[in-house]
Amino acid sequence: MCGIAGIFFKTQGSNQILGRALVDMLDGCQHRGPDSTGFALYEDGIEGLRLRFMVAEDDTAALDRIRAALAAHGATLRSEKREGATVVVDVDYSGEIRPFAYAMEHAAKLVSIGSTLDIIKDVGTSHQLDETYRVSEIRGSHGIGHVRLATESDVKPEAAHPFWATGFADVAIVHNGQITNYWKMRRRLEARGFEFRTDNDSELIAVYVADKLARGETLEQALEQSVDDLDGTFSFLVSTKDGIGFAKDRLAAKPMVMYEDDGLVAIASEEVSLNRLFPGKPLATTEPAPGTFRTWSRSI
Amino acid sequence: MVTIDLSTLPVRDANEAIRAAAAAGEDIEVVNPDARHHIGVGLVAPVTVHVKGSAGYFCAGLSHGARFEVESNVGWGVGDSMYAGSVVVGGNAGAIAGVALRGGEVVIKGNLGSRAGQVMKAGTLLCCGNASFLAGYMMYGGRIVILGDSGDRVGEDMSGGTIFVGGKVENLGSDAKVVEPTAEDLADIRAFLDRYGIAFGGTFKKIVNAGTKLRYGVNEPISRPLPHPVFSEGETYWNAKVVEDIHAKSLIGRYRIRGYGASKPLPHFGDIALKVDPARLTPTQDALDGVNLAMTLGDRHGAVPLKLSMPVLIAPMSYGALSKSTKMALARASRLAGIVENTGEGGMLPEERAEASQLIYQCLSGRLGWNIHDMLKADALEIYISQGAKPGLGGQLMAKKVTKELAAIRGIPEGIDLRSPSRHPDIMGADDLVIKVEEFREATGYTKPISIKMGAGRVRDDIKIAYKDGFDFVQLDGLQGSTGAASTEVLENVGIPTLAALQEALDGLKDIDAKNDMPIVMMGGIKDGVDAVKALALGASAVAMGTAAIIAGGCISCMQCHVGNCVVGIATQDPEHEARYQTEVQAQAIARFFEVVRRQIAMLTKALGHSDFQQLSRDDLVALTPEAAAITGLPYDPTYRAASAELLTKVA
């Protein structure tokens, strides 16, 4: 029950006003989800690998566990700092991501791992998060975001979106809707050794897509298959190191509007978010057709 | 011409300004709209509104007579429930353009989103581009003209109206067929296109209802009904009702329909006792002296609240299920008792409005009889999501009851077996619902309480949505709630009992620290003031009674409400049958019953040592059965059983 937004700058090199754009777009659809807000940002200037954890202010034991787990996996610490409800840890690490990620998960609540991806999510509105995490100052190439109205699960920072595809660096998802074959899909993935951190259906989509990417499929192929495999109502955005994509269910029960020009692609639940990027300008927007998907990526 | 700049003025203030300008006869120009929602919602004046850009959801919704011109795109639900007037959109329209259109003209120069014209009743929706899937879904009347292609399943379950497609018809929806357009049809369309300066050289395919699903095939056999008190006694394997049910199904080959609610033993308020000593109740006391029963309801967000002389409402029941005479008697009784009546589905009767001093106006999925004028006349608005008797299903009204007068107020074809949609066109989740609530507040100037009616399903989650989406109160209906018609399987087996529903709602609110911040009006088998006191003590803010009020007003509980031949003139639209109903006599009878309820609540409140019913608490209750204790968390104390029986005879 929520609103989603995503932006992809087409111009080569990044250094775009990514944070500012997403803060504004999410503020535009905050009415769809007042409980929590989140951003998955593909940032400039992350050195090494960035890990972000949810750690309570006084929980020094968790910090000790994180440091021990990092050392145990041969990751060297570059920096560690507290931001809001989270601790940001930049490390040098060159091993396999999945076992590393699961070990980190067992040390503390891990939000994301990425060489460019950084997920910032918390209870509160877009502007409130911007104050705490200075999101609008972040520059980068692309990103997705989410506002949430909690229905079945609690209002907690870790229940906010975006969801990182646990075990896969630099993959994130935001989702509006409800996956009705959640347990069936989850059991399939669990049988293949994947671990889930929440009962949230959006985490499932993230892992589902990332698994396909890891097996050598393109984002496009993964999204095409997702429209068949996932049951229920959904409009979701997925982001990887190189690009973003969307998929929409056949019932079109959840809205999605898109704007594209030479410089950027912007997608959101409602046009009102897109207009935040271009105040006062009528936009030639389109509504993706039901049961469709599309991707944009930076060709390397 | 008045210019309104939405980059500086919030939509709420802008709509006030639009109404003020329109009242002075001024045309309006809205600049910097930037796809904001609710522009011009509820406007009832013949002025022109130019929107210089894109509009968001429900642009021109609930309007009557205005002309809207939107330069660029519109979001979901453009022209929602519009009565007359026009909207011309230069770009594309999102989903459900022209939803529940009741008249007027909606012209989209670009493409149409999905489910265009869902549940529309009259008027014209024109699309110059292509339409997405399910155009004309469940439409009851009016005309959709698509110059481009029609998309998947056009005309799905339409029961009236026509769809003309100039381009390709991908495929037809269920119960739709293609016929030849008449010369008159084509001339009408041509004239319409000319009026809007739209050139089109092609031909049209005409799509109409195929008539295969408008009526149930075989009627149920007429048999002497078992009265409800017999029908609902205990459960044994092969009793008279089971045998009769199997016989009937072997004849008709489908599920059966009946009136009334669940009729099997379920944990209920009788399984809870009050911790009151019957000796403290003396018949010489003036029951009403020194105890407050009055309350207000619905001002959580600054609306003008309902004022109740006691914590009791009349449950929503429709004109349709019930005769006009019965609705009038209920309305009159509510006025005499100083409480609130509810329209139920199917619109507001002028006679009902005149009789009731306070009236809640219900909006259902089919938007039958839903319009801005009656919204403004109502004392509160209610969004019906579901009801206890049949959570998740739409209403049913059999053809016998769909008379000319009734069809006119609902805006539907006469004489069909009316099955209302099971969900709202524009409420697919909590995120859409919050926008819908906002639309209603914008349309009525934030003065009316807005409630949500819901059946007991996943109450613990649903109540949180109700809270977060900004409703003023919740009308919560348990499994024992009655209806005018539903399938027996659903009546008996879907939903959770009233007692459990109330407890789950309270637990849900506690989860989000909102326990005392969302009034719950509990209903579903509340029989009298004793049940009411128990519900209030458990945590309800008020209760609503439907079946009890109907019985007080002459119902004989035969459960044949759906048939339309009610022998006492209550559940019928047949003038001959309705003539048997004496409105004034029954209004007095219902009002007398409510006075007994009032005295019961007052006596028990006092006997429990309180001076105000709002002091009733869980400490006043015990559970008589282990089951009730498990559901409510009340202490299990069967020793109160004898006292409880004695008490009941004293307050009866």
Tab-separated table of N, CA and C in Angstrom, chain B residues 476-587:
chain	number	residue	atom	x	y	z
B	476	LEU	N	-18.404	-1.514	12.114
B	476	LEU	CA	-17.851	-2.859	11.996
B	476	LEU	C	-18.961	-3.891	12.167
B	477	ASP	N	-19.024	-4.812	11.222
B	477	ASP	CA	-20.162	-5.724	11.133
B	477	ASP	C	-19.671	-7.177	11.214
B	478	GLY	N	-20.155	-7.903	12.206
B	478	GLY	CA	-19.709	-9.282	12.404
B	478	GLY	C	-20.482	-10.284	11.567
B	479	LEU	N	-20.081	-11.529	11.677
B	479	LEU	CA	-20.667	-12.629	10.899
B	479	LEU	C	-22.177	-12.748	11.096
B	480	GLN	N	-22.676	-12.363	12.268
B	480	GLN	CA	-24.116	-12.509	12.521
B	480	GLN	C	-24.960	-11.413	11.869
B	481	GLY	N	-24.323	-10.488	11.188
B	481	GLY	CA	-25.065	-9.421	10.519
B	481	GLY	C	-25.970	-9.978	9.439
B	482	SER	N	-27.099	-9.306	9.230
B	482	SER	CA	-28.074	-9.787	8.248
B	482	SER	C	-27.959	-9.034	6.938
B	483	THR	N	-28.684	-9.536	5.952
B	483	THR	CA	-28.711	-8.903	4.630
B	483	THR	C	-30.046	-9.203	3.985
B	484	GLY	N	-30.335	-8.490	2.904
B	484	GLY	CA	-31.567	-8.732	2.165
B	484	GLY	C	-31.445	-9.914	1.215
B	485	ALA	N	-30.216	-10.249	0.820
B	485	ALA	CA	-30.010	-11.377	-0.078
B	485	ALA	C	-28.540	-11.722	-0.145
B	486	ALA	N	-28.233	-12.967	0.068
B	486	ALA	CA	-26.865	-13.456	-0.132
B	486	ALA	C	-26.926	-14.961	-0.244
B	487	SER	N	-25.867	-15.533	-0.764
B	487	SER	CA	-25.856	-16.987	-0.876
B	487	SER	C	-25.731	-17.587	0.527
B	488	THR	N	-26.405	-18.695	0.754
B	488	THR	CA	-26.449	-19.278	2.094
B	488	THR	C	-25.062	-19.712	2.561
B	489	GLU	N	-24.246	-20.189	1.613
B	489	GLU	CA	-22.905	-20.643	1.993
B	489	GLU	C	-22.118	-19.497	2.615
B	490	VAL	N	-22.223	-18.327	1.985
B	490	VAL	CA	-21.472	-17.167	2.463
B	490	VAL	C	-22.057	-16.676	3.788
B	491	LEU	N	-23.377	-16.612	3.856
B	491	LEU	CA	-24.044	-16.144	5.081
B	491	LEU	C	-23.581	-16.926	6.301
B	492	GLU	N	-23.476	-18.224	6.127
B	492	GLU	CA	-23.183	-19.085	7.274
B	492	GLU	C	-21.698	-19.233	7.559
B	493	ASN	N	-20.878	-19.074	6.520
B	493	ASN	CA	-19.505	-19.550	6.669
B	493	ASN	C	-18.392	-18.534	6.446
B	494	VAL	N	-18.725	-17.356	5.953
B	494	VAL	CA	-17.649	-16.401	5.659
B	494	VAL	C	-17.648	-15.268	6.679
B	495	GLY	N	-16.491	-14.988	7.215
B	495	GLY	CA	-16.361	-13.906	8.182
B	495	GLY	C	-16.107	-14.448	9.572
B	496	ILE	N	-15.938	-13.539	10.523
B	496	ILE	CA	-15.728	-13.972	11.900
B	496	ILE	C	-16.821	-13.367	12.786
B	497	PRO	N	-17.151	-14.046	13.898
B	497	PRO	CA	-18.265	-13.588	14.727
B	497	PRO	C	-18.056	-12.182	15.283
B	498	THR	N	-19.164	-11.537	15.559
B	498	THR	CA	-19.177	-10.160	16.034
B	498	THR	C	-18.261	-9.954	17.239
B	499	LEU	N	-18.348	-10.858	18.199
B	499	LEU	CA	-17.563	-10.736	19.425
B	499	LEU	C	-16.065	-10.725	19.108
B	500	ALA	N	-15.654	-11.655	18.260
B	500	ALA	CA	-14.244	-11.753	17.894
B	500	ALA	C	-13.812	-10.548	17.065
B	501	ALA	N	-14.722	-10.078	16.210
B	501	ALA	CA	-14.400	-8.936	15.355
B	501	ALA	C	-14.106	-7.698	16.198
B	502	LEU	N	-14.956	-7.482	17.205
B	502	LEU	CA	-14.764	-6.309	18.069
B	502	LEU	C	-13.419	-6.404	18.791
B	503	GLN	N	-13.142	-7.584	19.323
B	503	GLN	CA	-11.883	-7.741	20.055
B	503	GLN	C	-10.672	-7.535	19.138
B	504	GLU	N	-10.754	-8.073	17.926
B	504	GLU	CA	-9.638	-7.909	16.985
B	504	GLU	C	-9.435	-6.442	16.614
B	505	ALA	N	-10.553	-5.735	16.450
B	505	ALA	CA	-10.458	-4.310	16.109
B	505	ALA	C	-9.756	-3.559	17.235
B	506	LEU	N	-10.148	-3.861	18.464
B	506	LEU	CA	-9.540	-3.176	19.610
B	506	LEU	C	-8.050	-3.520	19.706
B	507	ASP	N	-7.728	-4.780	19.449
B	507	ASP	CA	-6.321	-5.187	19.491
B	507	ASP	C	-5.515	-4.482	18.404
B	508	GLY	N	-6.131	-4.372	17.223
B	508	GLY	CA	-5.443	-3.706	16.108
B	508	GLY	C	-5.141	-2.253	16.431
B	509	LEU	N	-6.116	-1.578	17.020
B	509	LEU	CA	-5.900	-0.164	17.373
B	509	LEU	C	-4.826	-0.044	18.452
B	510	LYS	N	-4.820	-1.009	19.364
B	510	LYS	CA	-3.809	-0.989	20.416
B	510	LYS	C	-2.405	-1.138	19.818
B	511	ASP	N	-2.304	-1.982	18.795
B	511	ASP	CA	-1.008	-2.174	18.117
B	511	ASP	C	-0.408	-0.858	17.655
B	512	ILE	N	-1.263	0.062	17.220
B	512	ILE	CA	-0.740	1.318	16.673
B	512	ILE	C	-1.005	2.486	17.626
B	513	ASP	N	-1.182	2.183	18.905
B	513	ASP	CA	-1.385	3.220	19.929
B	513	ASP	C	-2.539	4.158	19.589
B	514	ALA	N	-3.624	3.599	19.082
B	514	ALA	CA	-4.752	4.454	18.705
B	514	ALA	C	-6.035	3.963	19.372
B	515	LYS	N	-5.884	3.335	20.526
B	515	LYS	CA	-7.013	2.636	21.129
B	515	LYS	C	-8.222	3.527	21.393
B	516	ASN	N	-7.969	4.731	21.849
B	516	ASN	CA	-9.114	5.589	22.168
B	516	ASN	C	-9.336	6.661	21.109
B	517	ASP	N	-8.748	6.441	19.942
B	517	ASP	CA	-8.774	7.499	18.938
B	517	ASP	C	-9.519	7.097	17.672
B	518	MET	N	-10.244	5.991	17.702
B	518	MET	CA	-11.036	5.606	16.534
B	518	MET	C	-12.328	4.961	17.001
B	519	PRO	N	-13.442	5.719	16.941
B	519	PRO	CA	-14.707	5.151	17.409
B	519	PRO	C	-15.137	3.960	16.551
B	520	ILE	N	-15.586	2.909	17.221
B	520	ILE	CA	-16.097	1.727	16.528
B	520	ILE	C	-17.589	1.601	16.818
B	521	VAL	N	-18.377	1.594	15.758
B	521	VAL	CA	-19.802	1.300	15.901
B	521	VAL	C	-19.966	-0.181	15.568
B	522	MET	N	-20.334	-0.958	16.570
B	522	MET	CA	-20.356	-2.409	16.386
B	522	MET	C	-21.742	-2.886	15.993
B	523	MET	N	-21.812	-3.769	15.034
B	523	MET	CA	-23.105	-4.348	14.663
B	523	MET	C	-22.915	-5.790	14.238
B	524	GLY	N	-24.020	-6.479	14.045
B	524	GLY	CA	-23.972	-7.894	13.667
B	524	GLY	C	-24.605	-8.724	14.763
B	525	GLY	N	-25.930	-8.743	14.797
B	525	GLY	CA	-26.623	-9.572	15.777
B	525	GLY	C	-26.791	-8.934	17.137
B	526	ILE	N	-26.712	-7.605	17.212
B	526	ILE	CA	-26.980	-6.924	18.488
B	526	ILE	C	-28.505	-6.859	18.642
B	527	LYS	N	-29.014	-7.529	19.648
B	527	LYS	CA	-30.469	-7.717	19.738
B	527	LYS	C	-31.167	-6.655	20.568
B	528	ASP	N	-30.480	-6.150	21.584
B	528	ASP	CA	-31.158	-5.269	22.536
B	528	ASP	C	-30.142	-4.437	23.306
B	529	GLY	N	-30.630	-3.728	24.334
B	529	GLY	CA	-29.754	-2.880	25.124
B	529	GLY	C	-28.752	-3.655	25.965
B	530	VAL	N	-29.088	-4.902	26.281
B	530	VAL	CA	-28.165	-5.722	27.086
B	530	VAL	C	-26.926	-6.057	26.251
B	531	ASP	N	-27.173	-6.524	25.031
B	531	ASP	CA	-26.040	-6.757	24.117
B	531	ASP	C	-25.246	-5.468	23.931
B	532	ALA	N	-25.983	-4.370	23.790
B	532	ALA	CA	-25.326	-3.081	23.547
B	532	ALA	C	-24.383	-2.735	24.688
B	533	VAL	N	-24.862	-2.899	25.928
B	533	VAL	CA	-24.023	-2.570	27.087
B	533	VAL	C	-22.763	-3.434	27.108
B	534	LYS	N	-22.913	-4.689	26.759
B	534	LYS	CA	-21.745	-5.578	26.738
B	534	LYS	C	-20.740	-5.126	25.668
B	535	ALA	N	-21.255	-4.775	24.503
B	535	ALA	CA	-20.365	-4.310	23.422
B	535	ALA	C	-19.670	-3.020	23.834
B	536	LEU	N	-20.432	-2.120	24.472
B	536	LEU	CA	-19.855	-0.840	24.903
B	536	LEU	C	-18.784	-1.065	25.958
B	537	ALA	N	-19.073	-1.974	26.902
B	537	ALA	CA	-18.104	-2.239	27.968
B	537	ALA	C	-16.838	-2.879	27.403
B	538	LEU	N	-17.012	-3.672	26.381
B	538	LEU	CA	-15.853	-4.329	25.772
B	538	LEU	C	-14.966	-3.317	25.035
B	539	GLY	N	-15.578	-2.232	24.562
B	539	GLY	CA	-14.745	-1.213	23.903
B	539	GLY	C	-15.370	-0.539	22.701
B	540	ALA	N	-16.588	-0.950	22.301
B	540	ALA	CA	-17.254	-0.256	21.199
B	540	ALA	C	-17.672	1.133	21.666
B	541	SER	N	-17.728	2.072	20.727
B	541	SER	CA	-18.192	3.423	21.082
B	541	SER	C	-19.702	3.525	20.989
B	542	ALA	N	-20.286	2.716	20.116
B	542	ALA	CA	-21.742	2.686	19.944
B	542	ALA	C	-22.075	1.378	19.246
B	543	VAL	N	-23.362	1.090	19.141
B	543	VAL	CA	-23.777	-0.097	18.395
B	543	VAL	C	-24.797	0.303	17.336
B	544	ALA	N	-24.973	-0.544	16.343
B	544	ALA	CA	-26.040	-0.312	15.363
B	544	ALA	C	-26.918	-1.551	15.297
B	545	MET	N	-28.211	-1.310	15.093
B	545	MET	CA	-29.171	-2.414	15.011
B	545	MET	C	-29.947	-2.323	13.709
B	546	GLY	N	-29.990	-3.426	13.003
B	546	GLY	CA	-30.755	-3.500	11.774
B	546	GLY	C	-31.902	-4.478	11.923
B	547	THR	N	-31.550	-5.749	12.082
B	547	THR	CA	-32.577	-6.789	12.187
B	547	THR	C	-33.551	-6.492	13.326
B	548	ALA	N	-33.014	-6.087	14.482
B	548	ALA	CA	-33.895	-5.825	15.629
B	548	ALA	C	-34.895	-4.718	15.297
B	549	ALA	N	-34.426	-3.692	14.580
B	549	ALA	CA	-35.328	-2.584	14.228
B	549	ALA	C	-36.419	-3.048	13.265
B	550	ILE	N	-36.023	-3.889	12.326
B	550	ILE	CA	-36.981	-4.394	11.345
B	550	ILE	C	-38.043	-5.271	12.030
B	551	ILE	N	-37.566	-6.110	12.951
B	551	ILE	CA	-38.512	-6.976	13.664
B	551	ILE	C	-39.457	-6.124	14.514
B	552	ALA	N	-38.907	-5.106	15.166
B	552	ALA	CA	-39.755	-4.195	15.942
B	552	ALA	C	-40.811	-3.563	15.044
B	553	GLY	N	-40.468	-3.389	13.774
B	553	GLY	CA	-41.389	-2.763	12.828
B	553	GLY	C	-42.162	-3.762	11.993
B	554	GLY	N	-42.373	-4.968	12.505
B	554	GLY	CA	-43.332	-5.869	11.868
B	554	GLY	C	-42.785	-7.045	11.101
B	555	CYS	N	-41.470	-7.195	11.009
B	555	CYS	CA	-40.897	-8.327	10.267
B	555	CYS	C	-41.230	-9.635	10.973
B	556	ILE	N	-41.574	-10.672	10.182
B	556	ILE	CA	-41.921	-11.964	10.771
B	556	ILE	C	-40.782	-12.978	10.632
B	557	SER	N	-39.626	-12.564	10.232
B	557	SER	CA	-38.421	-13.415	10.184
B	557	SER	C	-38.594	-14.660	9.328
B	558	CYS	N	-39.197	-14.540	8.167
B	558	CYS	CA	-39.351	-15.717	7.317
B	558	CYS	C	-38.143	-15.927	6.411
B	559	MET	N	-37.241	-14.966	6.371
B	559	MET	CA	-35.973	-15.043	5.625
B	559	MET	C	-36.152	-14.997	4.106
B	560	GLN	N	-37.342	-14.647	3.641
B	560	GLN	CA	-37.574	-14.621	2.190
B	560	GLN	C	-37.421	-13.206	1.617
B	561	CYS	N	-36.556	-12.406	2.255
B	561	CYS	CA	-36.402	-11.002	1.866
B	561	CYS	C	-36.044	-10.850	0.384
B	562	HIS	N	-35.277	-11.802	-0.130
B	562	HIS	CA	-34.762	-11.690	-1.495
B	562	HIS	C	-35.829	-11.873	-2.565
B	563	VAL	N	-36.929	-12.558	-2.192
B	563	VAL	CA	-37.929	-12.929	-3.193
B	563	VAL	C	-38.679	-11.704	-3.711
B	564	GLY	N	-38.968	-10.784	-2.799
B	564	GLY	CA	-39.664	-9.573	-3.227
B	564	GLY	C	-41.154	-9.616	-2.978
B	565	ASN	N	-41.648	-10.702	-2.356
B	565	ASN	CA	-43.077	-10.816	-2.071
B	565	ASN	C	-43.360	-10.731	-0.586
B	566	CYS	N	-42.598	-9.967	0.148
B	566	CYS	CA	-42.721	-9.894	1.602
B	566	CYS	C	-44.174	-9.670	2.008
B	567	VAL	N	-44.711	-10.574	2.824
B	567	VAL	CA	-46.145	-10.519	3.130
B	567	VAL	C	-46.507	-9.355	4.044
B	568	VAL	N	-45.510	-8.808	4.758
B	568	VAL	CA	-45.825	-7.663	5.616
B	568	VAL	C	-45.407	-6.336	4.987
B	569	GLY	N	-44.926	-6.398	3.736
B	569	GLY	CA	-44.646	-5.144	3.019
B	569	GLY	C	-43.315	-4.511	3.337
B	570	ILE	N	-42.396	-5.276	3.948
B	570	ILE	CA	-41.095	-4.693	4.302
B	570	ILE	C	-40.082	-4.903	3.178
B	571	ALA	N	-39.784	-6.175	2.881
B	571	ALA	CA	-38.759	-6.474	1.891
B	571	ALA	C	-39.414	-6.700	0.531
B	572	THR	N	-40.023	-5.651	0.007
B	572	THR	CA	-40.723	-5.770	-1.265
B	572	THR	C	-40.776	-4.415	-1.966
B	573	GLN	N	-40.931	-4.467	-3.306
B	573	GLN	CA	-41.190	-3.243	-4.066
B	573	GLN	C	-42.541	-3.371	-4.784
B	574	ASP	N	-43.276	-4.399	-4.458
B	574	ASP	CA	-44.574	-4.632	-5.083
B	574	ASP	C	-45.607	-3.751	-4.369
B	575	PRO	N	-46.267	-2.853	-5.107
B	575	PRO	CA	-47.186	-1.905	-4.460
B	575	PRO	C	-48.269	-2.589	-3.638
B	576	GLU	N	-48.754	-3.738	-4.133
B	576	GLU	CA	-49.809	-4.445	-3.411
B	576	GLU	C	-49.333	-4.934	-2.043
B	577	HIS	N	-48.125	-5.460	-2.037
B	577	HIS	CA	-47.563	-5.943	-0.776
B	577	HIS	C	-47.184	-4.773	0.136
B	578	GLU	N	-46.604	-3.754	-0.500
B	578	GLU	CA	-46.140	-2.622	0.305
B	578	GLU	C	-47.331	-1.915	0.976
B	579	ALA	N	-48.484	-1.993	0.322
B	579	ALA	CA	-49.671	-1.333	0.874
B	579	ALA	C	-50.054	-1.889	2.243
B	580	ARG	N	-49.577	-3.100	2.547
B	580	ARG	CA	-49.905	-3.695	3.857
B	580	ARG	C	-49.102	-3.056	4.992
B	581	TYR	N	-48.072	-2.322	4.629
B	581	TYR	CA	-47.194	-1.769	5.660
B	581	TYR	C	-47.728	-0.424	6.128
B	582	GLN	N	-47.964	-0.306	7.429
B	582	GLN	CA	-48.485	0.955	7.954
B	582	GLN	C	-47.329	1.752	8.545
B	583	THR	N	-46.850	2.696	7.771
B	583	THR	CA	-45.621	3.404	8.121
B	583	THR	C	-45.692	4.035	9.512
B	584	GLU	N	-46.761	4.764	9.776
B	584	GLU	CA	-46.827	5.486	11.054
B	584	GLU	C	-46.896	4.506	12.240
B	585	VAL	N	-47.704	3.477	12.087
B	585	VAL	CA	-47.842	2.482	13.169
B	585	VAL	C	-46.493	1.827	13.450
B	586	GLN	N	-45.812	1.428	12.387
B	586	GLN	CA	-44.543	0.717	12.570
B	586	GLN	C	-43.434	1.653	13.032
B	587	ALA	N	-43.478	2.912	12.585
B	587	ALA	CA	-42.483	3.884	13.071
B	587	ALA	C	-42.598	4.019	14.581
